[in-house]
Short mmCIF file of N, CA and C in Angstrom, two decimals:
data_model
loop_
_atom_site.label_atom_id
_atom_site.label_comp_id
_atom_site.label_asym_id
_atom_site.label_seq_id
_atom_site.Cartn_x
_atom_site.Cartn_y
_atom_site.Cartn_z
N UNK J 419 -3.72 -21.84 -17.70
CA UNK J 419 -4.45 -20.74 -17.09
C UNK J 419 -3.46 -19.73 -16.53
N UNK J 420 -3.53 -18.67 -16.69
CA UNK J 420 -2.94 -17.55 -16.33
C UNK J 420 -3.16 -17.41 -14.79
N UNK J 421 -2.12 -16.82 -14.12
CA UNK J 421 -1.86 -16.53 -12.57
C UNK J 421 -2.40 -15.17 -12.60
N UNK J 422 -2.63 -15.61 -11.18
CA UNK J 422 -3.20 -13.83 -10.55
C UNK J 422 -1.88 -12.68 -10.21
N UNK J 423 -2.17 -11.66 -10.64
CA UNK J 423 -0.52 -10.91 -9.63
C UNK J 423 -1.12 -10.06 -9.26
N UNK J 424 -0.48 -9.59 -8.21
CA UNK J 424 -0.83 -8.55 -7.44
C UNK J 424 0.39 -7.64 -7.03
N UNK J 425 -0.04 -6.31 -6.63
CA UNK J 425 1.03 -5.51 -6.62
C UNK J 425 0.60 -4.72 -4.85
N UNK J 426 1.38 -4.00 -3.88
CA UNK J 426 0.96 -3.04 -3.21
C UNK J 426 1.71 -1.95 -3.00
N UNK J 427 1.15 -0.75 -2.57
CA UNK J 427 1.69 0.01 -2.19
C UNK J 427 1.56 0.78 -0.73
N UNK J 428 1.86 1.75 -0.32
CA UNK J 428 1.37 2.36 1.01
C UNK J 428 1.67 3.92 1.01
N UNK J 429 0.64 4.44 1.16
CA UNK J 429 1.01 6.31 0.78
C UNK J 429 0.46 7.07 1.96
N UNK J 430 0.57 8.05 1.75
CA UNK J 430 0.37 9.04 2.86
C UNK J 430 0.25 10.61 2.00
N UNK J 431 -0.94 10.66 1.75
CA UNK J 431 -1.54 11.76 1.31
C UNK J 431 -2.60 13.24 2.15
N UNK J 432 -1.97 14.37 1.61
CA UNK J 432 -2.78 15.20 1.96
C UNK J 432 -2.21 16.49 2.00
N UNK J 433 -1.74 17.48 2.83
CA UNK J 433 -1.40 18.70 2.67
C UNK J 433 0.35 18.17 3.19
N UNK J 434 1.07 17.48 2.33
CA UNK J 434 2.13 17.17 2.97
C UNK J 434 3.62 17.65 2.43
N UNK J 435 4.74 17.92 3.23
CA UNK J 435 5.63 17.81 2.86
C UNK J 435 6.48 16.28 2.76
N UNK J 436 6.61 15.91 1.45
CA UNK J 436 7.21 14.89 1.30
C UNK J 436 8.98 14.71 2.22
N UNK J 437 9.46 15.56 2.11
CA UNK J 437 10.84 15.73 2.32
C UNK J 437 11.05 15.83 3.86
N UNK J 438 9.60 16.19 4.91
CA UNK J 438 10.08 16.15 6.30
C UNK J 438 9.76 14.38 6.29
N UNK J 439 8.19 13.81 5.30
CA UNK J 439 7.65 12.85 5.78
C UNK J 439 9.10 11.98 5.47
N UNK J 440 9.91 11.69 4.89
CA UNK J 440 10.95 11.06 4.46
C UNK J 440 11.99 10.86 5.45
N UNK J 441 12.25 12.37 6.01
CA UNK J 441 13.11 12.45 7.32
C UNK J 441 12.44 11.70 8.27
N UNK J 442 11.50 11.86 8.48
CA UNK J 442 10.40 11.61 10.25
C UNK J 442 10.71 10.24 9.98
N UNK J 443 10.62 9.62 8.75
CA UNK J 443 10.36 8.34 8.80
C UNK J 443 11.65 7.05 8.63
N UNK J 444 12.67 7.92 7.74
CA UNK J 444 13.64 7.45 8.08
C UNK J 444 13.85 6.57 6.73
N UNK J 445 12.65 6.66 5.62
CA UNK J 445 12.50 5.82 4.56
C UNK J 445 12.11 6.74 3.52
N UNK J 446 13.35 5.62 2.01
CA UNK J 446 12.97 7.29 1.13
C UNK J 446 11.65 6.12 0.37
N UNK J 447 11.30 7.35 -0.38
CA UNK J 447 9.77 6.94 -1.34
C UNK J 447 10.23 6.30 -2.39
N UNK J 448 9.17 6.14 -3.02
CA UNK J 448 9.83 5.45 -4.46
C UNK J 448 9.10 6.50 -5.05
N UNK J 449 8.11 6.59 -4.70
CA UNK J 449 7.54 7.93 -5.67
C UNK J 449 6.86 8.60 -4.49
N UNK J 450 6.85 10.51 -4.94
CA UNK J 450 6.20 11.41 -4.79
C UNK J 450 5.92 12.07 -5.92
N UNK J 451 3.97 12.57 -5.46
CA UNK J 451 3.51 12.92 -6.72
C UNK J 451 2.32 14.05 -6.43
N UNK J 452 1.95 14.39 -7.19
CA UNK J 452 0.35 15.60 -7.24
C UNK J 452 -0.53 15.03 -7.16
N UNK J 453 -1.99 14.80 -7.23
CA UNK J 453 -2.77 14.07 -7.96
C UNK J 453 -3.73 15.47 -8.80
N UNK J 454 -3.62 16.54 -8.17
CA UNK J 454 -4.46 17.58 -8.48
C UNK J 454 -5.39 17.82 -6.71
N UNK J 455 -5.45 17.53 -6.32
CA UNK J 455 -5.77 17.30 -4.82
C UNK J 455 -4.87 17.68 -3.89
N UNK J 456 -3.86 16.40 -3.77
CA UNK J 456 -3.11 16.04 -2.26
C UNK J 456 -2.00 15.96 -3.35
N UNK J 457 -0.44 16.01 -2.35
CA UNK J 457 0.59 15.59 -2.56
C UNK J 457 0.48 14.35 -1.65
N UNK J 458 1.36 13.67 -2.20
CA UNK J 458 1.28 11.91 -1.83
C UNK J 458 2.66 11.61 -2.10
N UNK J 459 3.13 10.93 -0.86
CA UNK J 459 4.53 10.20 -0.76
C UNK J 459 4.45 8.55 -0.65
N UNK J 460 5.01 7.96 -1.61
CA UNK J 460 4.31 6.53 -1.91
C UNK J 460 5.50 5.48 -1.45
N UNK J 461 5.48 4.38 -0.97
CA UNK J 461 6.67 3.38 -1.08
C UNK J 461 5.84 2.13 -1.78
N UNK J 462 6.70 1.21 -2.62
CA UNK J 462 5.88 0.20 -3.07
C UNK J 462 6.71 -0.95 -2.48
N UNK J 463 5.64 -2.12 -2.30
CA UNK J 463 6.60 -3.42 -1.89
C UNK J 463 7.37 -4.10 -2.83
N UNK J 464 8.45 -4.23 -2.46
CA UNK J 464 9.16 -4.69 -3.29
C UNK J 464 9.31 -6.31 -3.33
N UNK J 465 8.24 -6.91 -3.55
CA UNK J 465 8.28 -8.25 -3.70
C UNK J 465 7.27 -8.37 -5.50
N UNK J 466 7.69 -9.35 -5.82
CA UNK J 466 7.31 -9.51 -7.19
C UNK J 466 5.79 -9.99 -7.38
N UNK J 467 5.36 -9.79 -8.74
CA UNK J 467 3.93 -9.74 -8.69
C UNK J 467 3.01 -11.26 -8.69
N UNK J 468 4.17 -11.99 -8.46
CA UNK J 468 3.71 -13.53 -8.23
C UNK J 468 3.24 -13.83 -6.97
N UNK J 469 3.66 -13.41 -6.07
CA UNK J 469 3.34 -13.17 -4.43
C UNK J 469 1.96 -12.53 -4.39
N UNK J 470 1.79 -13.26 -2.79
CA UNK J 470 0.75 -13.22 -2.44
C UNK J 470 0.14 -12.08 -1.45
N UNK J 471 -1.26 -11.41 -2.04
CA UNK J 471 -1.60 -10.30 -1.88
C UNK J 471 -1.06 -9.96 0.18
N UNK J 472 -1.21 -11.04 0.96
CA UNK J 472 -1.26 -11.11 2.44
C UNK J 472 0.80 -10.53 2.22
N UNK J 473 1.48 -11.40 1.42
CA UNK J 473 2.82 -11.62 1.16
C UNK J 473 3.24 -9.79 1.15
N UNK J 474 2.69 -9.13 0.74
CA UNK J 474 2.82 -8.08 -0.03
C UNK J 474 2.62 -7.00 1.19
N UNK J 475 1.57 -7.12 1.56
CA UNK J 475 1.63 -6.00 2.91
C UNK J 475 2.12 -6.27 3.77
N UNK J 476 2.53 -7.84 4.30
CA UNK J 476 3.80 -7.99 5.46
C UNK J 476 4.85 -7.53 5.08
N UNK J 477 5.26 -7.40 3.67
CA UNK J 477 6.65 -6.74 3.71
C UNK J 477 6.39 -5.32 3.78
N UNK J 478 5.53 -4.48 3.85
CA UNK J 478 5.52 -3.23 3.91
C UNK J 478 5.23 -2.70 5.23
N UNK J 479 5.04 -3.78 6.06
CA UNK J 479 4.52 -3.84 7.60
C UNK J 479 5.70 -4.03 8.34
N UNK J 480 6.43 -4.86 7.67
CA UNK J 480 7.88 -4.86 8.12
C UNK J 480 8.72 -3.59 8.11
N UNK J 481 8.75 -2.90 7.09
CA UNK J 481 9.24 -1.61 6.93
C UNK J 481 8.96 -0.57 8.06
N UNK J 482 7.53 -0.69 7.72
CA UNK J 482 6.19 0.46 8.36
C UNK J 482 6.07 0.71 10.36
N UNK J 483 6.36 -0.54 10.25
CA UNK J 483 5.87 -1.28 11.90
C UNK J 483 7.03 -0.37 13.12
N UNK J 484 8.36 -0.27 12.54
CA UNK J 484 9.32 0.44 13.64
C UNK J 484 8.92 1.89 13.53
N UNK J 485 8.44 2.34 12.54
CA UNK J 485 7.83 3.84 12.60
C UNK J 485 6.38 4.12 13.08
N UNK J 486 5.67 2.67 14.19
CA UNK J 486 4.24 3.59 14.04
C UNK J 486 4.34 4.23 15.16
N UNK J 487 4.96 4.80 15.69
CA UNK J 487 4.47 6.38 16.65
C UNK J 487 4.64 7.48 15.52
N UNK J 488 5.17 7.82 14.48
CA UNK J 488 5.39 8.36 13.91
C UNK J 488 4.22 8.30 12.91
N UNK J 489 3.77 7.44 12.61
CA UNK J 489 2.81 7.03 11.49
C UNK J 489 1.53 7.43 12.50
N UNK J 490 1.24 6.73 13.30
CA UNK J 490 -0.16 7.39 14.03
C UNK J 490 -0.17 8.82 14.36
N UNK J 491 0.95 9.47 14.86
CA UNK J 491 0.75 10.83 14.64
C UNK J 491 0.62 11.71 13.01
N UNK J 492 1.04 11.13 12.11
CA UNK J 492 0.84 11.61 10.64
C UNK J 492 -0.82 11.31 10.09
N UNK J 493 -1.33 10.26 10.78
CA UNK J 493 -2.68 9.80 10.65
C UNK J 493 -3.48 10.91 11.07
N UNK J 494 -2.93 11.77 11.99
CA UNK J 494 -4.10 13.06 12.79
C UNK J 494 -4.56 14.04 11.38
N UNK J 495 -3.46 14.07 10.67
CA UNK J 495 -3.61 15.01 9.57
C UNK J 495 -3.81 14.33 8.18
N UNK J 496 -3.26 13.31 7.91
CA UNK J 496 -3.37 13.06 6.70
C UNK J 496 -4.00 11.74 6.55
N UNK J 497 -4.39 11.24 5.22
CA UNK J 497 -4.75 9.77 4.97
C UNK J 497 -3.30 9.00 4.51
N UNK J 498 -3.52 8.26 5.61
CA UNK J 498 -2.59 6.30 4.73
C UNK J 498 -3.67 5.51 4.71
N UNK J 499 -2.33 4.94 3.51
CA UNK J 499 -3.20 4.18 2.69
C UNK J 499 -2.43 2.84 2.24
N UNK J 500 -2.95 1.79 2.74
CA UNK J 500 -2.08 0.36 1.99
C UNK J 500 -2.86 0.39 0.38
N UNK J 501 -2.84 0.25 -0.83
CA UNK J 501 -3.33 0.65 -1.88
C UNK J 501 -3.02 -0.85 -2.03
N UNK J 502 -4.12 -1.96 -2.73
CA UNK J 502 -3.18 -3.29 -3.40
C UNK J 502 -4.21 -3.17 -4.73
N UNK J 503 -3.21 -3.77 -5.81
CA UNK J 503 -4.03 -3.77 -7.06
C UNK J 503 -3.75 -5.45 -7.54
N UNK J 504 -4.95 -6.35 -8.04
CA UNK J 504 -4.86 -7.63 -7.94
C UNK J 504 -5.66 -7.67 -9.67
N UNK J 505 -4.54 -8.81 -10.86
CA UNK J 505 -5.21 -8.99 -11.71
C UNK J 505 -5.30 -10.19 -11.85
N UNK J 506 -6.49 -10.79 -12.37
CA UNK J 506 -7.07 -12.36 -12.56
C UNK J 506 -7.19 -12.63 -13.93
N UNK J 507 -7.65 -13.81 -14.28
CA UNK J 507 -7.96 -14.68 -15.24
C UNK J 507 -9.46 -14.01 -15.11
N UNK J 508 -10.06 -13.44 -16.38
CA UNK J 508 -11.45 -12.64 -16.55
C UNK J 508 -12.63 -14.25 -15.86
N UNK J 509 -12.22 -15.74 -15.93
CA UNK J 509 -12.94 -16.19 -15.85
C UNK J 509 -13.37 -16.70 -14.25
N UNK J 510 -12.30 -16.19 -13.52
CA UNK J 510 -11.68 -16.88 -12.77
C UNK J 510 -12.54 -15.70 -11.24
N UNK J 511 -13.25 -16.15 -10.47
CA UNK J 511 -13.60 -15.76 -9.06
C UNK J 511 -12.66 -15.60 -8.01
N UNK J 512 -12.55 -14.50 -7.78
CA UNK J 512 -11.46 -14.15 -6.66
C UNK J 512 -11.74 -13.68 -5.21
N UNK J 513 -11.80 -14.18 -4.24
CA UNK J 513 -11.99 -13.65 -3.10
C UNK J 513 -10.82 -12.99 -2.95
N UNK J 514 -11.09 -11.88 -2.14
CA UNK J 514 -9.68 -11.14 -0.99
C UNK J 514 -9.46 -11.33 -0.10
N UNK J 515 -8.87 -12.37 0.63
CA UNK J 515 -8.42 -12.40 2.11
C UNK J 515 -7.45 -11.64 2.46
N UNK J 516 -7.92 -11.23 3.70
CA UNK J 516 -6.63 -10.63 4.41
C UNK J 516 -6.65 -11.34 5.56
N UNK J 517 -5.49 -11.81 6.49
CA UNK J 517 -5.29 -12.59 7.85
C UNK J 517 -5.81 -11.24 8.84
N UNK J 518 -6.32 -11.42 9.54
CA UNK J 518 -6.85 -10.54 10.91
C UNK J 518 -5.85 -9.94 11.44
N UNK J 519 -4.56 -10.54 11.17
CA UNK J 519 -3.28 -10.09 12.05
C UNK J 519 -3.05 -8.70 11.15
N UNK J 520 -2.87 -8.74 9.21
CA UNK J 520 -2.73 -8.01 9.00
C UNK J 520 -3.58 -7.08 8.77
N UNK J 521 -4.84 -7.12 9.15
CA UNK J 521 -5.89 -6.38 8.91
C UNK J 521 -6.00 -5.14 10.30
N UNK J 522 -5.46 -6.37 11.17
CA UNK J 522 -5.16 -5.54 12.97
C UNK J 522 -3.99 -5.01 12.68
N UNK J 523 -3.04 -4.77 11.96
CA UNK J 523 -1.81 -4.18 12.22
C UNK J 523 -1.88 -2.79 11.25
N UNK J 524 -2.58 -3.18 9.83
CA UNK J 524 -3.11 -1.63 9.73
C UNK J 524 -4.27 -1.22 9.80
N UNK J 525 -4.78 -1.87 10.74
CA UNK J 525 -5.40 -0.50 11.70
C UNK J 525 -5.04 0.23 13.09
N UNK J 526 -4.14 -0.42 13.15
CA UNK J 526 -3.07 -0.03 14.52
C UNK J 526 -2.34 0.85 14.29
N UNK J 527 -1.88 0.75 13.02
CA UNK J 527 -1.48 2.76 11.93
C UNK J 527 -2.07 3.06 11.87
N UNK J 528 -3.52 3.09 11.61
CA UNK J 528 -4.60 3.94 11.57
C UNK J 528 -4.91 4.22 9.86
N UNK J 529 -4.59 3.58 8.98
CA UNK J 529 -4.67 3.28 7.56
C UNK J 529 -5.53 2.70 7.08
N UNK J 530 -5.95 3.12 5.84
CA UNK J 530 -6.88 2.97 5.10
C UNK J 530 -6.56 1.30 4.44
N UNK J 531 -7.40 0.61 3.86
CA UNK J 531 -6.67 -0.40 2.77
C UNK J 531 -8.42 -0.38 1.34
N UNK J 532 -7.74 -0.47 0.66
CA UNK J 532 -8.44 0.22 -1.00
C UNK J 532 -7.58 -0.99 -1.24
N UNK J 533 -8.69 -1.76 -2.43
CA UNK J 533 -7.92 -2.86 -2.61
C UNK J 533 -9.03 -2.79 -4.58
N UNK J 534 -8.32 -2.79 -5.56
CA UNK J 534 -8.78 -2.71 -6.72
C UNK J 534 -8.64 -3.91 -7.77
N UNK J 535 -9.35 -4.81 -8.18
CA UNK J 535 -9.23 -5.92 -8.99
C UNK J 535 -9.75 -5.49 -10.58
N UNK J 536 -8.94 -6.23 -11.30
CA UNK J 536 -8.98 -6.05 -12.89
C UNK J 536 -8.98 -7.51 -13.27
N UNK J 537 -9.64 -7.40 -14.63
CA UNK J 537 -9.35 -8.71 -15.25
C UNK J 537 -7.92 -8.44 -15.83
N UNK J 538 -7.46 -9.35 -16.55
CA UNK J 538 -6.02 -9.90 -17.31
C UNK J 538 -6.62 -9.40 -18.67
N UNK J 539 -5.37 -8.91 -19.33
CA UNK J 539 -5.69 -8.09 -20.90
C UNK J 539 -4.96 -9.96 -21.21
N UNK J 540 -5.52 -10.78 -22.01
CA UNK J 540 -5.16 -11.55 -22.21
C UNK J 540 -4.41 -11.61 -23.59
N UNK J 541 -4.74 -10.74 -24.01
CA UNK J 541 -3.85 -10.22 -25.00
C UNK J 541 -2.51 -9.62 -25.52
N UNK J 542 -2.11 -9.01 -24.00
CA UNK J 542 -0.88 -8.53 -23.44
C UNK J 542 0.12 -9.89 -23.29
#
């Protein structure tokens, strides 16, 4: 049976300059982008897609956590966002847990969490 992976990210979208949000924060992006909307400055966690979805936003909480005066004031204007994308076995039932701790810590940034599940191209 095929494993679940999951991936996350954390962005900060809206009328923004990427290049002060980078300074303020002290962390470069991995990506900045358009969508046709918002400009969006993205960091992704860098833990592998075998890890676990909770695994995935503590390391970005780790990052995130010495900047939230900085991050709650960017919240007045713009949306964050923890983004996680989780793929399964098509047969396979998946709940999403998140621990309360990390569920309380971004909302203590004041961040969104969007969490998107796919089946497995089993064919891939």
């Amino acid at each position: 049976m095929s494993r679940v992976r999951s991936w996350a990210i954390f962005t900060i979208r809206g009328s923004i300059v990427p290049e002060l949000i980078t300074r303020d924060l002290g962390i470069e992006p991995d990506r900045v982008y358009d969508d046709g909307r918002d400009r969006i400055w993205q960091i992704n966690s860098t833990l592998g897609a075998t890890e676990t979805t909770e695994d995935h936003f503590h390391e970005l909480l780790l990052r995130l956590l010495p900047k939230r005066i900085t991050l709650r004031k960017l919240a007045e204007d713009h949306r964050l966002e923890f983004y996680c994308f989780l793929e399964k076995p098509q047969e396979m039932s998946l709940p999403i847990t998140l621990s309360p701790r990390i569920l309380l810590l971004c909302g203590f940034l004041h961040a969104h969490i969007d969490v998107e599940v796919k089946d497995l191209d089993e064919e891939a």
